[in-house]
Tab-separated table of N, CA and C in Angstrom:
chain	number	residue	atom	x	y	z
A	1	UNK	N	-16.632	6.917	-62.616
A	1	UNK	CA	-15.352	7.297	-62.034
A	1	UNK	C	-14.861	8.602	-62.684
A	2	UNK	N	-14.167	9.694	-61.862
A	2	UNK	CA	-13.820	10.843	-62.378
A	2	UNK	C	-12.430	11.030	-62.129
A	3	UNK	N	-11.779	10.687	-63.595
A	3	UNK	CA	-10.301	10.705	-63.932
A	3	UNK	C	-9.958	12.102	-63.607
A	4	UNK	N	-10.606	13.338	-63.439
A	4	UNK	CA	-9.843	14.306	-63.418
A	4	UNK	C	-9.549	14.530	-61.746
A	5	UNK	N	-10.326	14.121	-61.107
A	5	UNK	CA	-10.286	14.023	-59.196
A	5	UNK	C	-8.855	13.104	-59.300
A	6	UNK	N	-9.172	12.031	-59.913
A	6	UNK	CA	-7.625	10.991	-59.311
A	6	UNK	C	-6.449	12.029	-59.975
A	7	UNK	N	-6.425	12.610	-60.935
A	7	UNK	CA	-5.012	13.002	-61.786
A	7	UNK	C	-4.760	14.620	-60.911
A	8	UNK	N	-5.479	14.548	-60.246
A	8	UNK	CA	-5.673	15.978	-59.342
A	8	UNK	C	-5.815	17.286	-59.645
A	9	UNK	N	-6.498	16.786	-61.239
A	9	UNK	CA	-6.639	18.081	-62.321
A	9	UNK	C	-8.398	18.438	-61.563
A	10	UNK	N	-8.755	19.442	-62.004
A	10	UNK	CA	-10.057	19.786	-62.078
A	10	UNK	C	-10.437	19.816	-60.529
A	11	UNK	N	-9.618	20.070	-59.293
A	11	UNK	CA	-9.749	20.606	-57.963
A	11	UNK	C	-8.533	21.779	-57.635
A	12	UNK	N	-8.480	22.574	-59.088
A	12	UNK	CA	-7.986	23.625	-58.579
A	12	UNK	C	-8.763	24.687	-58.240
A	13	UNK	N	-7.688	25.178	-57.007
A	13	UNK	CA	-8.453	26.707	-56.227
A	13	UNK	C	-8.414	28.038	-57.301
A	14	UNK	N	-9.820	28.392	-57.724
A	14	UNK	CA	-9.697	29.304	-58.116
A	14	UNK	C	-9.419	30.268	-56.980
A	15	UNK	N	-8.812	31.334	-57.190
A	15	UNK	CA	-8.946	32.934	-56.625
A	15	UNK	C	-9.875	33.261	-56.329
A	16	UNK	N	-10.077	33.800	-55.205
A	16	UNK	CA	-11.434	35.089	-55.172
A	16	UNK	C	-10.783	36.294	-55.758
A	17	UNK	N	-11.765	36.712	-56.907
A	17	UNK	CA	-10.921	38.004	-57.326
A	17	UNK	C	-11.020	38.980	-56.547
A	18	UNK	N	-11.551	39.148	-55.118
A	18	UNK	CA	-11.716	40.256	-54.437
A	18	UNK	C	-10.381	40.228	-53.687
A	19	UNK	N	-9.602	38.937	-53.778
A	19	UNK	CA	-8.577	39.053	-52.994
A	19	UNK	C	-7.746	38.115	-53.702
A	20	UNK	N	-7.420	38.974	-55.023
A	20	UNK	CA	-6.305	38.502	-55.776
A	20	UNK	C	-5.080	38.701	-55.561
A	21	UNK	N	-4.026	37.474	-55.188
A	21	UNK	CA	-2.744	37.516	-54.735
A	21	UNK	C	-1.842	38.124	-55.827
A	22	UNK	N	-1.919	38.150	-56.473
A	22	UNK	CA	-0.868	38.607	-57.650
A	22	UNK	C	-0.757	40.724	-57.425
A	23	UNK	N	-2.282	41.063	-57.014
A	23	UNK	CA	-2.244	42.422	-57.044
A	23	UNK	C	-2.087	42.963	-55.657
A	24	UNK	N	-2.064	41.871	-54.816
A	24	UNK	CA	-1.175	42.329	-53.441
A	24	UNK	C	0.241	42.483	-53.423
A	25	UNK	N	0.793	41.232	-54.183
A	25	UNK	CA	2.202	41.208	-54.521
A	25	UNK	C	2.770	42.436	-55.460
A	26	UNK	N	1.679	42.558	-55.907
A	26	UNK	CA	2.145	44.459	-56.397
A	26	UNK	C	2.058	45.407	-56.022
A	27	UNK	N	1.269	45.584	-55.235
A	27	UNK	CA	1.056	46.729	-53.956
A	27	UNK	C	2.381	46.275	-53.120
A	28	UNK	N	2.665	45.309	-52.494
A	28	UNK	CA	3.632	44.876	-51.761
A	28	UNK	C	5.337	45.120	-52.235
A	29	UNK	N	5.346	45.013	-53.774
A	29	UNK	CA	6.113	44.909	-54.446
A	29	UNK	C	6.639	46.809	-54.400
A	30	UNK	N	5.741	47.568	-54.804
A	30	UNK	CA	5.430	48.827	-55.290
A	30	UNK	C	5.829	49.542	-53.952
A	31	UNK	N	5.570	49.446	-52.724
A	31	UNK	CA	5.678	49.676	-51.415
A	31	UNK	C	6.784	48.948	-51.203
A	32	UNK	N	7.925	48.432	-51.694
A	32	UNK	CA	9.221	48.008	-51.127
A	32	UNK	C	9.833	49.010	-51.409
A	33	UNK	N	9.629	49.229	-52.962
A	33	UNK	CA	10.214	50.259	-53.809
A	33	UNK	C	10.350	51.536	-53.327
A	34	UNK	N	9.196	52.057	-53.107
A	34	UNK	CA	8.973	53.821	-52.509
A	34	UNK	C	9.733	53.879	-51.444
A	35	UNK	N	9.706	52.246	-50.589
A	35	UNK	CA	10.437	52.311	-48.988
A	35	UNK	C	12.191	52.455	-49.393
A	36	UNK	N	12.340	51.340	-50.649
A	36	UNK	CA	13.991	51.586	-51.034
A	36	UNK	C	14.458	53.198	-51.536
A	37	UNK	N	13.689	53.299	-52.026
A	37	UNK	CA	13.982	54.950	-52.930
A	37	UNK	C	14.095	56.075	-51.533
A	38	UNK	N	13.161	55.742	-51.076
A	38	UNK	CA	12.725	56.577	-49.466
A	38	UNK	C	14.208	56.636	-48.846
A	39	UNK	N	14.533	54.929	-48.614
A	39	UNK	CA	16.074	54.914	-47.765
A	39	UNK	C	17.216	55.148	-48.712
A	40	UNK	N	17.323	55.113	-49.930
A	40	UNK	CA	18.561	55.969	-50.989
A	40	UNK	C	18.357	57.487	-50.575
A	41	UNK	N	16.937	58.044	-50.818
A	41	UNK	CA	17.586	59.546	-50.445
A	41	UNK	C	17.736	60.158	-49.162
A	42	UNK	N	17.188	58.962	-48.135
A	42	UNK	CA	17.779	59.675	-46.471
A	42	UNK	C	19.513	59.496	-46.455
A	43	UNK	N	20.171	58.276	-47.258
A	43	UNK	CA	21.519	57.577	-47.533
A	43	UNK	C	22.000	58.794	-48.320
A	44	UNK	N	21.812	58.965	-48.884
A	44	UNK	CA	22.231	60.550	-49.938
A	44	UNK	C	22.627	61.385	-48.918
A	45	UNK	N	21.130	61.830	-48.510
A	45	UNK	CA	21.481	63.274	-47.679
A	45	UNK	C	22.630	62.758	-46.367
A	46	UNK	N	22.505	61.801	-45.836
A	46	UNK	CA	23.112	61.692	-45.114
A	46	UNK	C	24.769	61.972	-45.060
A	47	UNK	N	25.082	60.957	-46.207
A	47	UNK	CA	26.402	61.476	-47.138
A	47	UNK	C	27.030	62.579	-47.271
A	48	UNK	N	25.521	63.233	-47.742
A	48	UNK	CA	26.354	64.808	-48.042
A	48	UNK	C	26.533	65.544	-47.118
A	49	UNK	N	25.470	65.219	-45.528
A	49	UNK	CA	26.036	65.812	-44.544
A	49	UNK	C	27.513	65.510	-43.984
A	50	UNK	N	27.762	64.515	-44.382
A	50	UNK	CA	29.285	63.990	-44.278
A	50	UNK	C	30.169	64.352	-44.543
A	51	UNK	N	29.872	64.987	-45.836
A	51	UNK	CA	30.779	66.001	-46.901
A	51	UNK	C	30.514	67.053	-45.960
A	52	UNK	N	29.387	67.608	-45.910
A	52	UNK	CA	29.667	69.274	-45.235
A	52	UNK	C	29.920	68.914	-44.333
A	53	UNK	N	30.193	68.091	-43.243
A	53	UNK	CA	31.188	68.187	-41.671
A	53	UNK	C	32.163	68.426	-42.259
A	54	UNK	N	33.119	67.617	-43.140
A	54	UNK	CA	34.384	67.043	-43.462
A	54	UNK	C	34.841	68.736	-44.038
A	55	UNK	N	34.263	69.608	-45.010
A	55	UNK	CA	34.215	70.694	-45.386
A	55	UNK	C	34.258	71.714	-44.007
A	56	UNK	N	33.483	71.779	-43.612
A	56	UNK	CA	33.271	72.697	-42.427
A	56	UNK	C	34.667	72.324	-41.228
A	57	UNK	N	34.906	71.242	-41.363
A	57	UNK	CA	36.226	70.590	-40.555
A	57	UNK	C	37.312	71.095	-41.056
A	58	UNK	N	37.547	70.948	-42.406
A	58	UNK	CA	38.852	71.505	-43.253
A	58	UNK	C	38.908	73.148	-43.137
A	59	UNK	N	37.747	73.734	-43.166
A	59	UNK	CA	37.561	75.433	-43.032
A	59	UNK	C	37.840	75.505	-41.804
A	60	UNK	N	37.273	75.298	-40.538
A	60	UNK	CA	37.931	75.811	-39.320
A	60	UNK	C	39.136	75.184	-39.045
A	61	UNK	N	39.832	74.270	-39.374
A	61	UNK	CA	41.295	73.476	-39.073
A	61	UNK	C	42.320	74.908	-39.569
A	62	UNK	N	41.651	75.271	-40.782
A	62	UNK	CA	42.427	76.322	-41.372
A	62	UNK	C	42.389	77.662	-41.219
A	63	UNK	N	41.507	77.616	-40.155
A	63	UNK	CA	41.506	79.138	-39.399
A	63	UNK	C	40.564	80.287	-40.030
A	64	UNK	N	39.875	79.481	-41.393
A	64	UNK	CA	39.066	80.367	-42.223
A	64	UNK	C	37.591	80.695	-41.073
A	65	UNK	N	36.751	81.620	-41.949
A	65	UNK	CA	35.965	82.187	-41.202
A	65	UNK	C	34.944	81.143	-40.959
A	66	UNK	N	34.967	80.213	-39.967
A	66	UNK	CA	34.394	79.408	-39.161
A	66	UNK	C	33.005	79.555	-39.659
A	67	UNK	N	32.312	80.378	-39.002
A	67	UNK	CA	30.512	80.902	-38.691
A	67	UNK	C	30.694	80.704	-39.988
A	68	UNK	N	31.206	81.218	-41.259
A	68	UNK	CA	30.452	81.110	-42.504
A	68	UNK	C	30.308	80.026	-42.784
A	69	UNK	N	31.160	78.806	-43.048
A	69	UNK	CA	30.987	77.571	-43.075
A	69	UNK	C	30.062	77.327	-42.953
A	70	UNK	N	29.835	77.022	-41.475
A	70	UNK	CA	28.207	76.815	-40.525
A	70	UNK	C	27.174	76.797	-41.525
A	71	UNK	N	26.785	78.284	-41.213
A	71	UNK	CA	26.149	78.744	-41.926
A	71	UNK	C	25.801	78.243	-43.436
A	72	UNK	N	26.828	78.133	-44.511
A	72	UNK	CA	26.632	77.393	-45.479
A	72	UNK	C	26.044	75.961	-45.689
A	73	UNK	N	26.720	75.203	-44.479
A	73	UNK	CA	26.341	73.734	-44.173
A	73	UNK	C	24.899	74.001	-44.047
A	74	UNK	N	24.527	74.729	-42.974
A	74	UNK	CA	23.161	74.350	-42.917
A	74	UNK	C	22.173	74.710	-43.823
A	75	UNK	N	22.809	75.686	-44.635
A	75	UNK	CA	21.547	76.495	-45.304
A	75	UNK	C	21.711	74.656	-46.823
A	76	UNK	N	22.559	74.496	-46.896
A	76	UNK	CA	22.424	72.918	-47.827
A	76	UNK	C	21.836	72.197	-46.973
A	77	UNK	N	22.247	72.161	-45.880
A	77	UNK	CA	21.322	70.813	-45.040
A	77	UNK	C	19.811	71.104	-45.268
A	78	UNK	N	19.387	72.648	-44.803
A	78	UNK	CA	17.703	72.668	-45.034
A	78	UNK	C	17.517	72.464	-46.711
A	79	UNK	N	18.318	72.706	-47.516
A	79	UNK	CA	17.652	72.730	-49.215
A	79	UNK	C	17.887	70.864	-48.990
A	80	UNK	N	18.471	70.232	-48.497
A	80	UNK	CA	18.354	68.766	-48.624
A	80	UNK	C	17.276	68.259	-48.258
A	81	UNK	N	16.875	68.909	-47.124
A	81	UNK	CA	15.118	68.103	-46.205
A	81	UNK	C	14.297	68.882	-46.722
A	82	UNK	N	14.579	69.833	-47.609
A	82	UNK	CA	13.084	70.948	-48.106
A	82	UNK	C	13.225	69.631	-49.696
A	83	UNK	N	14.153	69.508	-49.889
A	83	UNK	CA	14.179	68.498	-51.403
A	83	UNK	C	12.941	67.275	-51.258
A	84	UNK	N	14.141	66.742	-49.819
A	84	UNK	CA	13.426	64.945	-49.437
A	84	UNK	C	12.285	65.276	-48.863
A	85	UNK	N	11.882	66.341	-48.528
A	85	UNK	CA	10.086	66.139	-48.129
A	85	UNK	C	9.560	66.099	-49.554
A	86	UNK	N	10.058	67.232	-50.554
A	86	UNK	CA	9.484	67.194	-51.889
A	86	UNK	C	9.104	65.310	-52.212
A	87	UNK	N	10.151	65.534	-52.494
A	87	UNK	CA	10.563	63.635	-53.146
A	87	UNK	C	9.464	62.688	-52.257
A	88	UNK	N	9.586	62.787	-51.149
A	88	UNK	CA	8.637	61.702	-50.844
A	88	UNK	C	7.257	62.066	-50.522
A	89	UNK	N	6.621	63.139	-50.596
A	89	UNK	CA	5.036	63.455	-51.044
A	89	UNK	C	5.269	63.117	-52.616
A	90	UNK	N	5.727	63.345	-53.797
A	90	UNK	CA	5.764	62.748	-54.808
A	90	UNK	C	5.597	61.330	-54.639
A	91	UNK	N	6.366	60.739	-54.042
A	91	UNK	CA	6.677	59.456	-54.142
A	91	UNK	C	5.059	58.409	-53.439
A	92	UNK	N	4.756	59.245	-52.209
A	92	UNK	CA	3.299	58.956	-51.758
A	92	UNK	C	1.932	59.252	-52.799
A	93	UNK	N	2.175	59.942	-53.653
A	93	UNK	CA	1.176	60.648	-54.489
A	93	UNK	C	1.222	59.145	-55.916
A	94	UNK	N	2.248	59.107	-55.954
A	94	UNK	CA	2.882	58.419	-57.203
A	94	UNK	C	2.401	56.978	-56.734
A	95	UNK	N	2.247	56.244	-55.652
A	95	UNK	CA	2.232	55.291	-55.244
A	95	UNK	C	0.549	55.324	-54.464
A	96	UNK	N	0.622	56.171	-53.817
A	96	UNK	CA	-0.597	56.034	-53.301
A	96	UNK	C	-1.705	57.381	-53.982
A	97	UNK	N	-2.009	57.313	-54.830
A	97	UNK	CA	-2.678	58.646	-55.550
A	97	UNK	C	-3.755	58.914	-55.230
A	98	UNK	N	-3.992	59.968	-54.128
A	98	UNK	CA	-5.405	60.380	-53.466
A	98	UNK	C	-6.145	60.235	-54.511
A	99	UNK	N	-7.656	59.397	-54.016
A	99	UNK	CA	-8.621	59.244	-54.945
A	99	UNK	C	-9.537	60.694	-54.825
A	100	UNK	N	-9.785	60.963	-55.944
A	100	UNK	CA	-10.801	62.095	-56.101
A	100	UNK	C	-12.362	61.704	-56.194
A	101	UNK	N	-13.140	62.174	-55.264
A	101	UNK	CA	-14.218	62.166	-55.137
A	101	UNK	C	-15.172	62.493	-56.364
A	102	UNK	N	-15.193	62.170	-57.275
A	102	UNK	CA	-16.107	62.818	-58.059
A	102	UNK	C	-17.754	61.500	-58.283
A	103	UNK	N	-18.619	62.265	-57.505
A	103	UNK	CA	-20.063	61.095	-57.626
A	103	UNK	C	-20.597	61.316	-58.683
């Protein structure tokens, strides 16, 4: 008789280590992250485009030179998406790090 079958010891599932759950849950884990960080800095920029309407709103309400405003807004709006493309090729590199071929 085999006490360890009845006590339900000694029929545990090992892992296949080719498809170890713990290092999916970190890939999975790791890929929430880049996706949260990803949606903080679209939430950022977004914000600050908020600020420059609200700015650009207060300058023409007040009769100041309109077009420059504009102009200012956008030239921050492109340094914001020239930033967040930066940030998230980092963030793809950092997370997903092209493997280098070397045979």
């Amino acid at each position: 008789l085999d006490d360890g079958q009845i006590c339900g010891h000694g029929s545990e599932v090992v892992p296949d280590p080719g498809n170890d759950p713990h290092s999916e849950n970190v890939l999975q884990d790791s890929e929430k992250f880049r996706q949260n960080l990803y949606n903080s800095l679209i939430t950022g920029k977004m914000e600050i485009e908020n600020i420059l309407d609200d700015i650009v709103k207060v300058e023409s309400d007040s009769k100041n030179d309109d077009e420059h405003s504009c102009q200012g807004k956008m030239a921050i709006e492109g340094i914001l998406d020239e930033a967040i493309i930066k940030q998230q090729s980092a963030l793809e590199q950092e997370f997903h790090p092209v493997q280098s071929s070397e045979d």
